[in-house]
Amino acid sequence: MDLAKKILKTNFASLQVLQYVHDFGSFSVAAERLGLTQSTVSYTIARLRSIFKDPLFAREGNRVVPTQRCRVIVGHISGLLAEFEGLTSEPDFNPAAAEGAITISCNHYERMTILPEFIPKIRKQAPNLRLRFMTSSALGEDQLKRGECDLLIGPVQLSGDHIFKRHLLSDAYVYVMDADNPLASRPLDLDEIRSAHHLVVQFSGGWQPLYIDALKSHGLSLSPMVELSDYGDIAAYLKGSDLIACMPRRLASTLEPALLCVEVPIPVPLEIDLFWTTRTHHSKLHNWVRQTLAESI
């Protein structure tokens, strides 16, 4: 019996259990998200193992990892489940009546430049909708594919049959420094950047700001005097010091006026995109949230 016929013999609820265990890597988390007991989830997976004649999952540490066969099956059913959800949802969506929770993964840049407009819009139009935010660092793609978040925002490149993307904004890097820094009086050249005292943000997870590679392509490797793990307190360290820091223009505009921005001699574009998967693609609630987020730029 081929895969399509096997799916037709299985109800949607069982397939949804399979997808949730696949996405979250946990029987208990899948049970919690679906409002089921863990024994119900275990029984359902056991029945699906019999139908598909495959173990479907193997335990590795605290997680269950899908087999290759399971990944193929979920690849087939994820779009089907999303379309079914769209067919069975209310024809007219009313944000004021919306309930539930939306989880968004992003970093400091998005929290400072997008969320201050987005959150008040949601609170005003959908007061019963809960918002959860998590830090993506360099793990955003895994968080999205595992179903730990519904939306991912950031300057990343994702692709795949089950990944959807919407462009949100374009930005560029600038150098920020104290107004009394001698370098603040004119445009910087590469020699001045090479000799300057740098403050560099080195994000956890190994992701580096895009300007680092741009400078390296021009033969310039930085030896920072100060390294931070995020942009959070950067203004306090630049003010009154000889340090300079390269950061996105929109983020720099949120800092205090005592700091000045100077153009980077090498153009370094920064593209911020929104990503989601087939799991939420047809949901009217999620579609409205995505649209509201795009309108918050």
Coordinates of C-alpha atoms in Angstrom, one line a residue:
M1 CA 0.0 0.0 0.0
D2 CA 1.5 3.4 -1.0
L3 CA 1.8 6.4 1.4
A4 CA -1.2 8.2 0.1
K5 CA -3.5 5.2 0.8
K6 CA -2.0 4.8 4.3
I7 CA -2.7 8.5 5.0
L8 CA -6.3 8.0 3.9
K9 CA -6.7 5.2 6.4
T10 CA -5.5 7.5 9.2
N11 CA -7.6 10.2 10.8
F12 CA -6.4 13.8 11.0
A13 CA -6.1 13.8 14.8
S14 CA -3.5 11.0 14.6
L15 CA -1.5 12.8 11.9
Q16 CA -1.5 15.9 13.9
V17 CA -0.1 14.0 16.9
L18 CA 2.7 12.7 14.6
Q19 CA 3.5 16.2 13.4
Y20 CA 3.6 17.7 16.9
V21 CA 5.9 15.0 18.2
H22 CA 8.1 15.5 15.1
D23 CA 8.1 19.3 15.6
F24 CA 8.7 19.4 19.3
G25 CA 10.9 16.3 19.7
S26 CA 8.9 15.3 22.8
F27 CA 5.8 13.2 23.5
S28 CA 5.1 15.2 26.7
V29 CA 5.3 18.6 25.0
A30 CA 3.2 17.4 22.1
A31 CA 0.6 16.1 24.6
E32 CA 0.6 19.5 26.4
R33 CA 0.2 21.5 23.2
L34 CA -2.6 19.3 22.0
G35 CA -4.4 19.0 25.3
L36 CA -4.0 15.2 25.4
T37 CA -2.6 12.8 27.9
Q38 CA 0.9 11.5 27.3
S39 CA -0.5 7.9 27.2
T40 CA -2.8 9.0 24.4
V41 CA 0.1 10.4 22.4
S42 CA 2.2 7.2 23.0
Y43 CA -0.7 5.0 21.9
T44 CA -1.3 7.1 18.8
I45 CA 2.4 6.9 17.8
A46 CA 2.4 3.1 18.5
R47 CA -0.6 2.7 16.1
L48 CA 1.1 4.9 13.4
R49 CA 4.3 2.8 13.8
S50 CA 2.2 -0.3 12.9
I51 CA 0.5 1.5 10.0
F52 CA 3.7 2.8 8.4
K53 CA 5.9 -0.1 9.5
D54 CA 8.6 2.2 10.8
P55 CA 9.7 3.1 14.4
L56 CA 9.2 6.8 13.4
F57 CA 11.2 8.1 16.4
A58 CA 14.3 7.2 18.3
R59 CA 15.3 8.6 21.6
E60 CA 18.5 10.7 21.9
G61 CA 19.0 12.2 25.3
N62 CA 16.0 14.2 26.4
R63 CA 14.6 14.3 22.8
V64 CA 13.0 11.9 20.4
V65 CA 14.5 12.2 16.9
P66 CA 12.4 11.4 13.8
T67 CA 13.6 8.6 11.5
Q68 CA 14.2 9.4 7.8
R69 CA 10.9 7.7 7.0
C70 CA 9.1 9.9 9.6
R71 CA 10.5 13.0 8.0
V72 CA 9.2 12.0 4.6
I73 CA 5.8 11.2 6.1
V74 CA 5.6 14.6 7.9
G75 CA 6.7 16.3 4.8
H76 CA 3.7 14.9 3.0
I77 CA 1.1 15.5 5.7
S78 CA 2.2 19.0 7.0
G79 CA 0.7 20.8 4.0
L80 CA -2.4 18.6 4.1
L81 CA -3.0 19.4 7.8
A82 CA -2.5 23.2 7.3
E83 CA -5.0 23.2 4.4
F84 CA -7.5 21.3 6.5
E85 CA -7.1 23.8 9.3
G86 CA -7.8 26.6 6.8
L87 CA -10.9 24.8 5.5
T88 CA -12.3 24.3 9.0
S89 CA -11.6 27.7 10.4
E90 CA -14.2 30.5 10.7
P91 CA -14.8 32.2 7.4
D92 CA -14.5 35.7 9.0
F93 CA -11.7 36.4 11.4
N94 CA -12.4 38.8 14.3
P95 CA -9.2 39.8 16.1
A96 CA -11.2 41.0 19.2
A97 CA -12.4 37.5 19.8
A98 CA -9.0 35.9 19.1
E99 CA -7.5 33.7 21.8
G100 CA -4.4 31.5 22.2
A101 CA -0.7 32.3 22.0
I102 CA 1.8 33.3 19.4
T103 CA 5.5 32.6 19.9
I104 CA 8.0 34.8 18.0
S105 CA 11.7 34.2 17.9
C106 CA 14.0 37.2 17.3
N107 CA 16.9 39.1 18.7
H108 CA 17.7 42.5 20.3
Y109 CA 17.5 44.4 17.0
E110 CA 13.9 43.3 16.3
R111 CA 12.8 43.8 19.9
M112 CA 14.0 47.4 19.7
T113 CA 12.9 48.4 16.2
I114 CA 9.8 46.4 15.4
L115 CA 8.1 45.2 18.6
P116 CA 7.5 48.6 20.2
E117 CA 5.0 49.3 17.4
F118 CA 3.8 45.7 17.0
I119 CA 2.9 44.9 20.7
P120 CA 0.5 47.9 21.2
K121 CA -1.3 47.1 18.0
I122 CA -1.9 43.5 19.1
R123 CA -2.9 44.6 22.6
K124 CA -5.4 47.1 21.2
Q125 CA -7.0 44.9 18.5
A126 CA -6.6 41.4 20.1
P127 CA -6.6 41.9 23.9
N128 CA -7.0 38.2 24.6
L129 CA -4.1 37.0 22.4
R130 CA -1.0 36.1 24.4
L131 CA 2.4 36.9 22.9
R132 CA 5.6 35.0 23.8
F133 CA 9.1 36.0 22.6
M134 CA 12.2 34.0 22.6
T135 CA 15.8 34.8 21.6
S136 CA 16.9 33.2 18.3
S137 CA 20.6 33.9 18.4
A138 CA 21.9 31.4 15.7
L139 CA 19.2 28.8 16.5
G140 CA 16.2 30.4 14.9
E141 CA 16.0 28.0 12.0
D142 CA 15.9 25.0 14.3
Q143 CA 13.4 26.7 16.6
L144 CA 11.1 27.3 13.7
K145 CA 11.4 23.8 12.2
R146 CA 10.9 22.1 15.6
G147 CA 7.8 24.2 16.2
E148 CA 9.2 25.9 19.2
C149 CA 8.2 29.3 17.6
D150 CA 5.4 30.2 15.2
L151 CA 7.4 33.1 13.6
L152 CA 11.1 33.9 13.1
I153 CA 12.3 37.4 12.4
G154 CA 15.8 38.2 11.4
P155 CA 18.6 38.7 8.8
V156 CA 18.8 35.0 8.0
Q157 CA 18.4 33.0 4.8
L158 CA 16.0 30.0 5.1
S159 CA 14.6 27.9 2.3
G160 CA 12.6 24.7 1.9
D161 CA 9.3 23.4 0.7
H162 CA 7.7 24.1 4.0
I163 CA 9.2 27.5 4.7
F164 CA 7.4 30.8 3.8
K165 CA 9.0 34.2 3.8
R166 CA 8.0 37.8 3.8
H167 CA 10.4 40.8 3.6
L168 CA 9.9 43.3 6.4
L169 CA 12.6 46.0 6.1
S170 CA 16.0 47.0 4.7
D171 CA 18.6 48.6 6.9
A172 CA 22.3 49.3 6.8
Y173 CA 25.2 49.5 9.2
V174 CA 26.7 52.7 10.6
Y175 CA 29.5 53.5 13.1
V176 CA 28.3 54.9 16.4
M177 CA 30.6 56.9 18.8
D178 CA 30.7 59.6 21.4
A179 CA 30.1 63.1 20.0
D180 CA 33.5 64.2 21.2
N181 CA 35.4 61.3 19.6
P182 CA 37.8 62.8 17.0
L183 CA 36.5 60.3 14.4
A184 CA 33.0 61.7 14.6
S185 CA 33.9 64.9 12.7
R186 CA 34.2 63.3 9.2
P187 CA 33.4 60.2 7.2
L188 CA 35.6 57.2 8.1
D189 CA 38.0 55.5 5.7
L190 CA 39.4 52.0 6.0
D191 CA 42.7 53.1 7.6
E192 CA 40.8 55.0 10.3
I193 CA 38.7 51.9 11.0
R194 CA 41.7 49.7 11.1
S195 CA 43.4 52.0 13.8
A196 CA 40.2 52.8 15.8
H197 CA 39.4 51.2 19.2
H198 CA 36.4 49.0 18.5
L199 CA 33.6 47.7 20.6
V200 CA 32.2 44.5 18.9
V201 CA 29.1 42.5 19.6
Q202 CA 29.8 38.8 19.4
F203 CA 26.4 37.0 19.6
S204 CA 26.0 33.7 21.3
G205 CA 25.7 30.7 19.0
G206 CA 28.4 31.8 16.7
W207 CA 26.4 34.3 14.5
Q208 CA 28.4 37.4 13.6
P209 CA 27.2 40.8 12.4
L210 CA 27.3 41.0 8.7
Y211 CA 29.7 43.9 8.6
I212 CA 32.5 41.6 10.0
D213 CA 32.7 39.6 6.8
A214 CA 32.4 42.7 4.7
L215 CA 35.5 44.3 6.4
K216 CA 37.4 41.0 6.1
S217 CA 36.7 41.0 2.3
H218 CA 38.7 44.3 2.2
G219 CA 41.5 42.8 4.2
L220 CA 40.5 44.3 7.5
S221 CA 40.3 42.1 10.6
L222 CA 39.2 43.8 13.8
S223 CA 40.9 43.3 17.2
P224 CA 38.2 44.6 19.5
M225 CA 39.1 46.4 22.7
V226 CA 35.7 45.5 24.2
E227 CA 33.4 42.6 23.3
L228 CA 29.7 42.3 24.3
S229 CA 27.2 39.5 23.8
D230 CA 24.4 41.8 22.7
Y231 CA 23.6 45.5 22.0
G232 CA 21.7 46.0 25.2
D233 CA 24.0 48.3 27.2
I234 CA 26.1 49.6 24.3
A235 CA 25.3 53.3 24.8
A236 CA 26.7 53.3 28.3
Y237 CA 30.0 52.0 27.1
L238 CA 30.4 54.3 24.1
K239 CA 29.4 57.5 25.9
G240 CA 32.5 59.4 27.0
S241 CA 34.9 56.8 25.6
D242 CA 37.2 56.5 22.6
L243 CA 35.4 53.4 21.4
I244 CA 33.4 53.0 18.2
A245 CA 30.8 50.4 17.4
C246 CA 29.3 49.3 14.1
M247 CA 25.5 48.6 14.3
P248 CA 22.3 48.8 12.3
R249 CA 21.1 52.3 11.6
R250 CA 17.6 51.8 12.9
L251 CA 19.0 50.4 16.2
A252 CA 21.5 53.3 16.4
S253 CA 18.6 55.7 16.1
T254 CA 17.2 54.5 19.4
L255 CA 20.3 55.5 21.3
E256 CA 20.7 58.8 23.2
P257 CA 21.6 62.0 21.3
A258 CA 25.1 62.2 22.9
L259 CA 26.2 59.5 20.4
L260 CA 26.7 60.2 16.7
C261 CA 26.5 58.0 13.6
V262 CA 29.1 58.0 10.9
E263 CA 28.7 56.2 7.6
V264 CA 30.5 53.0 7.0
P265 CA 32.8 53.3 3.9
I266 CA 31.7 49.8 2.8
P267 CA 28.0 49.5 2.1
V268 CA 26.7 46.6 4.2
P269 CA 22.9 46.0 3.6
L270 CA 20.9 44.3 6.3
E271 CA 17.7 42.6 5.2
I272 CA 15.1 41.6 7.9
D273 CA 12.6 38.9 6.9
L274 CA 9.8 37.1 8.5
F275 CA 9.6 33.3 8.3
W276 CA 6.9 30.7 9.1
T277 CA 6.1 27.1 8.1
T278 CA 3.1 25.2 6.6
R279 CA 2.0 24.5 10.2
T280 CA 0.6 28.0 10.5
H281 CA 0.4 29.1 6.9
H282 CA -3.3 28.7 6.4
S283 CA -4.4 29.9 9.9
K284 CA -6.4 33.1 9.7
L285 CA -5.1 34.1 13.2
H286 CA -1.5 33.7 12.1
N287 CA -2.1 35.4 8.8
W288 CA -3.6 38.4 10.7
V289 CA -0.6 38.5 13.1
R290 CA 1.9 38.4 10.2
Q291 CA 0.1 41.2 8.4
T292 CA -0.1 43.3 11.6
L293 CA 3.6 42.7 12.2
A294 CA 4.5 43.9 8.6
E295 CA 2.3 47.0 9.2
S296 CA 4.3 47.8 12.3
I297 CA 7.5 48.7 10.4

